[in-house]
XYZ file of C-alpha atoms in Angstrom:
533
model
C 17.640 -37.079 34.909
C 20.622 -38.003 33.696
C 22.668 -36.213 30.981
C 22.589 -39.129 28.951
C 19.138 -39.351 29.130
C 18.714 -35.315 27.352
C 20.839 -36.534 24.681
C 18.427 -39.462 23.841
C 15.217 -38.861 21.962
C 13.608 -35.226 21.355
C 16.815 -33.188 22.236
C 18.502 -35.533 19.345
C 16.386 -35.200 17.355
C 16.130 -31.701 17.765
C 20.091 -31.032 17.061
C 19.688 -32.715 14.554
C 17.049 -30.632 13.009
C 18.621 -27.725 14.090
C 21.963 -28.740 12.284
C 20.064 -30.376 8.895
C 18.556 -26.392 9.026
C 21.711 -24.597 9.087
C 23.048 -27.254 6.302
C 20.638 -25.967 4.102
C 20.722 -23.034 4.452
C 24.413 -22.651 3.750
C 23.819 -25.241 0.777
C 21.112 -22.221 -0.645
C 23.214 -19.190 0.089
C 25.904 -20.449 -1.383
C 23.623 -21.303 -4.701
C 21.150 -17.727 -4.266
C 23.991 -15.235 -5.255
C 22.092 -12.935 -7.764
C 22.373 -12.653 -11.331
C 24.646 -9.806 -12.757
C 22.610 -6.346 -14.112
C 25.006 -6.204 -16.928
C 23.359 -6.001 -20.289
C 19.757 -4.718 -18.900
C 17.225 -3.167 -21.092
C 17.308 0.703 -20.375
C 13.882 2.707 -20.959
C 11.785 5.656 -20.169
C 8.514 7.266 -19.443
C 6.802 8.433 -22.468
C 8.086 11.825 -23.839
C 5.972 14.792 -23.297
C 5.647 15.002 -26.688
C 4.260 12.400 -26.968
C 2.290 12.148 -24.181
C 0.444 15.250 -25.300
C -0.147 13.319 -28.711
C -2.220 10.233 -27.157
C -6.074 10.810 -26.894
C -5.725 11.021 -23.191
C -2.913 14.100 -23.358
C -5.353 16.262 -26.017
C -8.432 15.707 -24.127
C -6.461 16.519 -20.830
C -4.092 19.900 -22.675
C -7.019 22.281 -22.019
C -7.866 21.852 -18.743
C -3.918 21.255 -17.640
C -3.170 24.749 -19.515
C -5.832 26.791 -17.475
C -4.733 25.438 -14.076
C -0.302 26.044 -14.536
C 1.378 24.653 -12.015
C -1.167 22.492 -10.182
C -2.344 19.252 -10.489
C -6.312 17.820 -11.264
C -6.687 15.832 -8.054
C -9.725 13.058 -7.489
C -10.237 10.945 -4.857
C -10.857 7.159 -5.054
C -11.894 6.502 -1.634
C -14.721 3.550 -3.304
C -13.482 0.135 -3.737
C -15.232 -0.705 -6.978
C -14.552 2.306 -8.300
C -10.608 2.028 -7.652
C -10.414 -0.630 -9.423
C -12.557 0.414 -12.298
C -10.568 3.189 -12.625
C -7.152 1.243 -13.188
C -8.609 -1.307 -15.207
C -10.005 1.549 -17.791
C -6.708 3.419 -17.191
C -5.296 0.418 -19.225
C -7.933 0.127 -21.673
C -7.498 4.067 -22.557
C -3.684 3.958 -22.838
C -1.822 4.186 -26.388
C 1.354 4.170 -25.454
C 2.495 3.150 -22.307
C 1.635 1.917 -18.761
C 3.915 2.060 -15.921
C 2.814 0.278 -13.122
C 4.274 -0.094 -9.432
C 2.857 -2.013 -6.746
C 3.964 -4.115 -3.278
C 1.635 -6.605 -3.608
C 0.037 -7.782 -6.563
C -2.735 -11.209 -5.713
C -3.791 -13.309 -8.147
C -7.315 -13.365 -7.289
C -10.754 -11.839 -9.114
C -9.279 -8.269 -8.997
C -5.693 -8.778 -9.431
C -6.565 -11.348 -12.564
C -8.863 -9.194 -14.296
C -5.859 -6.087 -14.196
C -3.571 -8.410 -15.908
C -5.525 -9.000 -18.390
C -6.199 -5.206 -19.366
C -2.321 -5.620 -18.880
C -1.823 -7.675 -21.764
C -4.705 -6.787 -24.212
C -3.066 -3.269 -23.739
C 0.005 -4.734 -24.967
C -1.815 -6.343 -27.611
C -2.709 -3.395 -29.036
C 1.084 -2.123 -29.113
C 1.020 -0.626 -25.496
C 4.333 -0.945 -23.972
C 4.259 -1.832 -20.184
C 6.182 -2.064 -17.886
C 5.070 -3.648 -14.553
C 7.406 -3.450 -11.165
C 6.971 -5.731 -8.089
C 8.560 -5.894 -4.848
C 9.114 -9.524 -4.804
C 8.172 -10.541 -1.204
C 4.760 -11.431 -2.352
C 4.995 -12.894 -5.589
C 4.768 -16.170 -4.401
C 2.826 -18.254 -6.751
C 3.111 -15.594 -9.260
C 5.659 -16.914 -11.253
C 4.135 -18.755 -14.219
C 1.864 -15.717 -14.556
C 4.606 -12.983 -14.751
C 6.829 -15.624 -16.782
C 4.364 -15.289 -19.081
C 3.300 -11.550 -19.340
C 7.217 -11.320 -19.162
C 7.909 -13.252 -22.607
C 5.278 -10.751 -24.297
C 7.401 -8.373 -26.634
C 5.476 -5.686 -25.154
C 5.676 -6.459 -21.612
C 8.754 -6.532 -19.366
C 8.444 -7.426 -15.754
C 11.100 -6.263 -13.038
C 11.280 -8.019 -9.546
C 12.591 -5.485 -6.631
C 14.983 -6.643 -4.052
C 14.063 -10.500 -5.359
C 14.305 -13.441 -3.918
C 16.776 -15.821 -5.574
C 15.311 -19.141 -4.078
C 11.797 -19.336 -5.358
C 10.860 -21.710 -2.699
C 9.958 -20.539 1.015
C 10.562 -16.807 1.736
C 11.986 -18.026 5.070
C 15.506 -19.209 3.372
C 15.882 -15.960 1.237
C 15.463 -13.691 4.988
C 17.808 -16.146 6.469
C 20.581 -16.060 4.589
C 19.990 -12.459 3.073
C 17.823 -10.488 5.431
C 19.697 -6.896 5.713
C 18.994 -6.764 1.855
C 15.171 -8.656 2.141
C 14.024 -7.015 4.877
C 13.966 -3.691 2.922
C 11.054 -3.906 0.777
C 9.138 -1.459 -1.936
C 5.789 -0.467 -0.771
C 5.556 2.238 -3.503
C 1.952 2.071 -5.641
C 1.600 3.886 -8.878
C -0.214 3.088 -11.965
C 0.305 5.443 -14.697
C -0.908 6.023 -18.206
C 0.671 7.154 -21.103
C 2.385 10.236 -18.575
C -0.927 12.231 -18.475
C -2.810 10.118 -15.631
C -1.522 8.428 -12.621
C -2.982 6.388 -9.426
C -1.032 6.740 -6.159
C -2.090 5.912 -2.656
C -2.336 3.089 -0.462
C -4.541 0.577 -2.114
C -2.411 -2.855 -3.250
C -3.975 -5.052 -6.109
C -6.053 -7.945 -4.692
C -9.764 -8.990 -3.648
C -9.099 -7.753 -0.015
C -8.384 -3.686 -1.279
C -11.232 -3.861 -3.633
C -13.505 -5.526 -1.862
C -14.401 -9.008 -3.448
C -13.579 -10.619 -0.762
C -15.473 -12.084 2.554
C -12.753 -12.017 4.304
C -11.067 -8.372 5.637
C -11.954 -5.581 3.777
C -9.649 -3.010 3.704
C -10.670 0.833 4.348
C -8.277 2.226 1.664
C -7.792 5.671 0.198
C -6.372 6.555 -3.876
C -6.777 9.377 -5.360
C -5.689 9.726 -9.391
C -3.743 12.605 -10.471
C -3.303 14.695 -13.969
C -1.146 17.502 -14.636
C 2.420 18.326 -14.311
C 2.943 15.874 -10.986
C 2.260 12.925 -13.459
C 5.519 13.922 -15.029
C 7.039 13.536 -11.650
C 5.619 9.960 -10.794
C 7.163 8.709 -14.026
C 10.493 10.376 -13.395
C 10.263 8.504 -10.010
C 9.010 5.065 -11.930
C 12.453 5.004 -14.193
C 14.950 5.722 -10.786
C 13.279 2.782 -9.857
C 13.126 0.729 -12.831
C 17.182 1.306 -13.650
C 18.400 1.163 -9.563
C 20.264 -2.018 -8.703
C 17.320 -3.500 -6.832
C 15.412 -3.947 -9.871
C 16.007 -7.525 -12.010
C 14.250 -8.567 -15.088
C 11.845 -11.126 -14.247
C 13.565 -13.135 -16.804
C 17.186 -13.191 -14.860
C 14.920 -14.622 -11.671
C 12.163 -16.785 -12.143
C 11.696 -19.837 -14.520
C 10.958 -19.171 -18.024
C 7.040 -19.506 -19.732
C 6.427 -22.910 -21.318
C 5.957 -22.325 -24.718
C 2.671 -22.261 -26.285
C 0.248 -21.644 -29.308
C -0.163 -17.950 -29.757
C -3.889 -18.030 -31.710
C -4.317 -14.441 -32.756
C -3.971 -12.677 -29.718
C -5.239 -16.110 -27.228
C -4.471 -15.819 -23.833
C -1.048 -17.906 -22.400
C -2.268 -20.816 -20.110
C -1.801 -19.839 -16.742
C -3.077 -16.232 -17.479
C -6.538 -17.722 -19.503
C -6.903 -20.552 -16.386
C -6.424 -17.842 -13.971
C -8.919 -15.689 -15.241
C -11.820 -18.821 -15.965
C -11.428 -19.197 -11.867
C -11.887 -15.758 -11.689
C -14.826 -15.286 -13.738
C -16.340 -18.737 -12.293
C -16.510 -16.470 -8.959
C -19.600 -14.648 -8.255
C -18.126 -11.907 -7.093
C -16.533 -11.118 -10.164
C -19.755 -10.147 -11.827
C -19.928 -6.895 -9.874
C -16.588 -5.791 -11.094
C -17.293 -6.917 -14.534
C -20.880 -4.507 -14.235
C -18.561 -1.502 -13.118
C -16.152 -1.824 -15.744
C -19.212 -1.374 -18.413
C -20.982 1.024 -16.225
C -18.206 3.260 -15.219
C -18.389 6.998 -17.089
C -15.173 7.718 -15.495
C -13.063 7.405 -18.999
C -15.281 9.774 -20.423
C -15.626 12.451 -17.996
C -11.989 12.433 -17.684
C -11.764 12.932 -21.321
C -14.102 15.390 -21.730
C -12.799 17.622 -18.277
C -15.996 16.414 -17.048
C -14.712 15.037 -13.660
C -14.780 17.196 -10.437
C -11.418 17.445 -9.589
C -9.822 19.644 -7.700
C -7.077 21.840 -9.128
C -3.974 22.244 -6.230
C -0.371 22.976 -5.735
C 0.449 19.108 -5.666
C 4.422 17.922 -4.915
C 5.181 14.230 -5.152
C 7.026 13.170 -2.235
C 9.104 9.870 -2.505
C 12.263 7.660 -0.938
C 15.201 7.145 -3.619
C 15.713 3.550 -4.504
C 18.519 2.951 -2.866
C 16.764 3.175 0.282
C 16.569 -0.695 -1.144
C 20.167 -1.367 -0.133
C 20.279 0.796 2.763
C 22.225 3.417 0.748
C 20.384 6.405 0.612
C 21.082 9.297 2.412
C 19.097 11.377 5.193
C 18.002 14.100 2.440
C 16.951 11.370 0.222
C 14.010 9.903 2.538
C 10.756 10.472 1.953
C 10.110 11.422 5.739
C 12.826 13.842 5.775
C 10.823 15.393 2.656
C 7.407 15.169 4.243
C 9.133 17.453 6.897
C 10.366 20.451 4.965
C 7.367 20.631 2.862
C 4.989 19.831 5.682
C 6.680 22.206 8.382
C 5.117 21.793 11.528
C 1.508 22.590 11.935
C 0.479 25.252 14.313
C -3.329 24.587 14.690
C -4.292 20.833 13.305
C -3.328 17.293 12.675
C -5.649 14.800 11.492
C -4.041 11.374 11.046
C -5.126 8.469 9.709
C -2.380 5.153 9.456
C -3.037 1.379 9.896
C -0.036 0.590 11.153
C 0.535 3.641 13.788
C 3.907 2.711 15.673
C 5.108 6.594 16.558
C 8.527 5.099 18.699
C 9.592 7.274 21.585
C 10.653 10.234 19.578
C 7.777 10.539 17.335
C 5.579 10.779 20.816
C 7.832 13.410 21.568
C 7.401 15.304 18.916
C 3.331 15.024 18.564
C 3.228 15.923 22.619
C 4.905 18.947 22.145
C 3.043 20.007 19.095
C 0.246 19.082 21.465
C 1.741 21.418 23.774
C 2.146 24.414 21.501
C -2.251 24.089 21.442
C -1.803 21.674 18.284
C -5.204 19.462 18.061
C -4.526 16.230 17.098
C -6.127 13.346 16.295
C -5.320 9.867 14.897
C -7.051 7.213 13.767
C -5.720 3.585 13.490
C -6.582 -0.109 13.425
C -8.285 -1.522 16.774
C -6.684 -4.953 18.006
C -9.450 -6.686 16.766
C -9.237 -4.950 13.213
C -5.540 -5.282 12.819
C -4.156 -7.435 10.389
C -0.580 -7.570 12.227
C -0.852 -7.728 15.466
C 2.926 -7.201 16.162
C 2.276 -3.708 15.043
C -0.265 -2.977 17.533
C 1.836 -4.310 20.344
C 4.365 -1.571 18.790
C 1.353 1.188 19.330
C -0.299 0.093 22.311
C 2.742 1.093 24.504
C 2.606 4.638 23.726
C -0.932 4.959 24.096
C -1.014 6.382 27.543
C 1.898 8.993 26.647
C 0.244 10.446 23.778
C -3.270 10.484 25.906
C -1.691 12.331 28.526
C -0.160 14.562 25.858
C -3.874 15.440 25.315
C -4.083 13.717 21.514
C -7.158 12.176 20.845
C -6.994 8.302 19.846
C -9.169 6.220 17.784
C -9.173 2.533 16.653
C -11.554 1.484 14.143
C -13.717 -1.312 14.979
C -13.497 -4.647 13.045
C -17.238 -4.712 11.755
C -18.724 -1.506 10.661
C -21.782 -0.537 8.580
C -21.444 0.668 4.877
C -22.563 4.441 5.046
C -23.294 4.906 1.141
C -20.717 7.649 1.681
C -17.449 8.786 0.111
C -15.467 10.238 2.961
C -11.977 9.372 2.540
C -11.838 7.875 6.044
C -15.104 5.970 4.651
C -16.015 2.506 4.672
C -17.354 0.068 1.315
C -18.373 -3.209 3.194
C -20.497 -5.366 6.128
C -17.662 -7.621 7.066
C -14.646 -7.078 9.374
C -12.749 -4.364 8.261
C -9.007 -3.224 8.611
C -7.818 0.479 8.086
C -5.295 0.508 5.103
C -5.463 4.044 4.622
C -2.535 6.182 4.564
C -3.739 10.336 4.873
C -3.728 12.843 7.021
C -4.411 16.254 6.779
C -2.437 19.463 8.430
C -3.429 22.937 9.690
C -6.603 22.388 7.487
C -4.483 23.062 4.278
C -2.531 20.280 3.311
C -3.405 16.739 2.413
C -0.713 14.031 2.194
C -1.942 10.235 0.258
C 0.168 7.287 -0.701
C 1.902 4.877 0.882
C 3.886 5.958 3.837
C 2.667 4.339 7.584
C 3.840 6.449 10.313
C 5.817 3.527 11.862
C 9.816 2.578 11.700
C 9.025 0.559 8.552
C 8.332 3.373 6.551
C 10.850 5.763 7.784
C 14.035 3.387 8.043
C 13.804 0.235 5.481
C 10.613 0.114 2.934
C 10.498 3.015 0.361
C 7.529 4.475 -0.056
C 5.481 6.959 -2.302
C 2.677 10.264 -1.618
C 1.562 13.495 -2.318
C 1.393 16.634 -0.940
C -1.690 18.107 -2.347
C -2.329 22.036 -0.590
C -5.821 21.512 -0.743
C -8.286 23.390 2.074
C -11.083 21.534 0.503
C -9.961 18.098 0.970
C -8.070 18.474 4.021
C -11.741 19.750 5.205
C -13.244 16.383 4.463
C -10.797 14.843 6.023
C -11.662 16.299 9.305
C -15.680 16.466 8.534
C -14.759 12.537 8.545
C -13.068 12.622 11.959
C -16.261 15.053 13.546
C -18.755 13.009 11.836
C -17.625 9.335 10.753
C -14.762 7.911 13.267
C -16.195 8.208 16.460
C -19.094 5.554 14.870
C -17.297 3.860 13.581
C -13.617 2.843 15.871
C -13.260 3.008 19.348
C -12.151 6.320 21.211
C -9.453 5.321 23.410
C -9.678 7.749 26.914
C -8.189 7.849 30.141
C -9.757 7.468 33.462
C -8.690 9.257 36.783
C -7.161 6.162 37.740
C -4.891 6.287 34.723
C -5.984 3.481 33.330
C -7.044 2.744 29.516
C -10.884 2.509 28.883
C -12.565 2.194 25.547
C -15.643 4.136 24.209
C -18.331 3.063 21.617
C -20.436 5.818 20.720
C -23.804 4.781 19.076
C -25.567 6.891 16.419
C -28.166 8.264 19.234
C -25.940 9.456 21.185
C -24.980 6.628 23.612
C -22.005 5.533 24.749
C -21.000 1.890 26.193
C -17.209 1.319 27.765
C -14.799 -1.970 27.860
C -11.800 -1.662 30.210
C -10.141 -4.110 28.259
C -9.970 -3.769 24.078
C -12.805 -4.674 22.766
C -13.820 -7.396 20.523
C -10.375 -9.548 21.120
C -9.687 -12.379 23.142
C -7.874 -13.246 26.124
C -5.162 -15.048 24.296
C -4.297 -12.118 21.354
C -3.911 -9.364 24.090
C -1.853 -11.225 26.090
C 0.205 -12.371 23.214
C 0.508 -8.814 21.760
C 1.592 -7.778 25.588
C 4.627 -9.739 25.306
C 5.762 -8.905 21.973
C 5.676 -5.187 23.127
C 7.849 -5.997 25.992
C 10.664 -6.857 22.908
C 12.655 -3.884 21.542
C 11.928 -4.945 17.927
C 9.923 -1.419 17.124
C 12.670 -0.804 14.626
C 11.836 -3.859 12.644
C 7.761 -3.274 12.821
């Protein structure tokens, strides 16, 4: 074959492609430069003061002032009730809301929040609502039009100038896009807070038939609140954060009829409530005596020493500093456990060093277990193929692995390693639990991602009770419910289902996945792109 002949048909028409591409994507970085920060709004969290004023801060002074020093701590392990809990959250606050999250869908779940969103504001609530902007696509009609509310502002992290496909923004500005903020809080008037690992959407609350993900919260009151909303404004003023405004088109203009939903917000939510699945969330909202036994220090929390643990913002322009990150923090609070580590992360890439350091904790007679998605359960598969390579290291280390099976049974339990549905599920939890003392929740995956590029948000709660049912979950819940990966003689990976009565039946390859999916996450592992994953 001739020379001539290449340059004829497809491989024309491919360099031409190829050079149309790189035309446009010079023609949008040279139009996605982003607006100036000059002249932004500056604000605050709520002043003690007044904090202690609202409703919320008198019903909550009592309790707070016979436990100094430590913070009310409940865990929101329940789907339904997660999202009841923000939702009234919203409906209870007076002054303020201050509200963080990476992704934010505009589904039944993530609808129905922005409504109590802007009926709070309504009612004079100020709020102010932070996004990463990598998945806000679709979203902007919606948060043009919460933004134009006087009581509402809307700030876009690390945003994406071209509002078309994210694929031109990580072309021609990826060191700054690939750093994302995977922080979630949701906080109300500075006296009650939400942190942990749950986005808002269908899929973390569970109205969905899709993937469910297993997903732990807990909500927080007490002097830690304070700290989340300290944390909120270093992210709200940093120089990742735009006004919504500066970014995305603004809201069409429209008849305000005393207090009438804008368009896109009241179509959204008819879709919403059209869905039958929306009628269950609707129930727990009326049903739900959480408000009031909050109010009324009738909620079993648990009083503990509770430190917020977070990455500064300028983590979102690769600025910040080793004594800034979050994992460097983790470590000096955390020290290094001498008897246990539980572990529980969806996205469990531990790199060469982190195996090092769990084998030699293993070493020094350190139990340790980890739970994490299965193949079949994961949502990213890349990530696995970032896992599965150090699997027979950290099983000849002597550290016990589990991955939790795609389809699992709801138990009618609350186990923070628990489940809430019958259709393939994906771990999403983010916990573990160390020397059977301290607990850590939030948002931090023990992969490259979280250490490196995203920020990220937790706490360290020194709690022997709930670090206890974190491992009463590992004895009694995981190995039903994932897959205990083991060794064989031969040194080769085998699987292990164990059945309620005892039983156990073995795969030699993973279980539940195809052919094509474990050869395809073989090769990707074979890349050096851990960093990235």
């Amino acid at each position: 074959m001739s020379f001539a002949t290449l340059t004829d048909g497809s491989f024309a028409l491919r360099l031409m492609a190829i050079t149309m591409a790189l035309a446009i994507a010079t023609l949008i970085a040279g139009c996605s430069s982003l607006p100036p920060l000059e002249g932004r709004s500056e604000s605050s969290a709520l002043p003690l003061e007044a904090a202690r004023n609202t409703e919320l801060g008198q019903a909550l002074a009592p309790v707070e002032a016979a436990h100094p020093g430590m913070a009310g701590i409940y865990p929101l392990p329940d789907a339904t009730q997660a999202f009841a809990t923000r939702v009234l959250l919203a409906e209870a606050a007076e002054q303020t809301l201050d509200i963080q999250y990476y992704i934010w869908r505009d589904d039944i779940t993530g609808t129905l929040l922005l409504k109590a969103l802007w009926q709070a504001a309504e009612r004079g609530v100020r709020v102010r609502l932070l996004l990463d902007d990598n998945n806000t696509s679709g979203l902007d009609p919606l948060l043009a039009e919460l933004d134009a509310h006087p009581n509402i502002q809307v700030r876009l992290f690390n945003p994406f100038v071209y509002r078309g496909s994210r694929v031109w923004g990580y072309i021609t500005d990826f060191s700054r896009l690939n750093r994302r903020m995977h922080n979630k809080s949701f906080t109300a008037d500075n006296n009650a807070t939400v942190v942990g690992g749950r986005n808002v959407g269908d899929a973390y609350f569970g109205a969905t038939d899709g993937v469910l993900f297993s997903d732990l919260d807990v909500i927080a009151v007490g002097d830690v609140v304070r700290r989340v909303s300290d944390d909120f404004d270093l992210f709200w003023a940093s120089q990742s954060s735009y006004p919504a405004g500066r970014i995305i088109p603004e809201a069409e203009p429209y008849r305000d009829n005393a207090g009438s939903l804008p368009p896109s917000l009241k179509s959204a939510l008819e879709k919403a409530l059209s869905d039958p699945s929306a009628e269950a969330y609707i129930h727990a909202l009326k049903t739900s005596p959480f408000i009031r036994q909050l109010t009324r220090g009738e909620l079993d929390v648990t009083w503990a020493r509770t430190r917020m643990v977070s990455d500064d913002p300028s983590k979102g322009l690769g600025q910040a500093k080793g004594d800034a990150l979050l994992a460097s923090k983790l470590t000096t609070i955390i020290g290094h456990p001498t008897t246990t580590l539980d572990l529980v992360s969806p996205y469990f890439v531990p790199t060469d060093s982190g195996v090092k350091a769990l084998s030699d904790l293993a070493a020094k007679g350190v139990r340790i277990r980890v739970l994490t998605n299965s193949l079949s359960a994961t949502d990213v598969a890349a990530v696995h193929a970032g896992y599965a390579k150090h699997r027979k290291a950290l099983l000849e280390a002597g550290i016990q692995l589990y991955e939790l099976k795609d389809t699992i049974t709801h138990t009618g339990t609350e186990d923070p390693v628990g489940t809430f549905g019958h259709s393939a599920s994906s771990l999403h939890a983010k916990t573990f639990a160390a020397d059977g003392e301290r607990v850590f929740v939030g948002s931090f995956n023990f992969d490259p991602r979280s250490m490196l590029l995203n920020t990220e948000l937790g706490f360290v709660i020194d709690s022997p009770d709930l670090a206890r049912e974190i491992a009463s979950g590992f004895d009694r819940k995981v190995p039903l419910q994932a897959y205990e990966v083991r060794l064989s003689d031969e040194g080769d990976l085998y699987w292990v289902a164990r059945q309620t009565d005892g039983t156990e039946t073995r795969f030699d390859t993973e279980p539940d996945s195809s052919f094509w999916r474990r050869t395809a996450v073989g090769i990707i592992s074979i890349f050096p792109i851990d960093s990235l994953l």
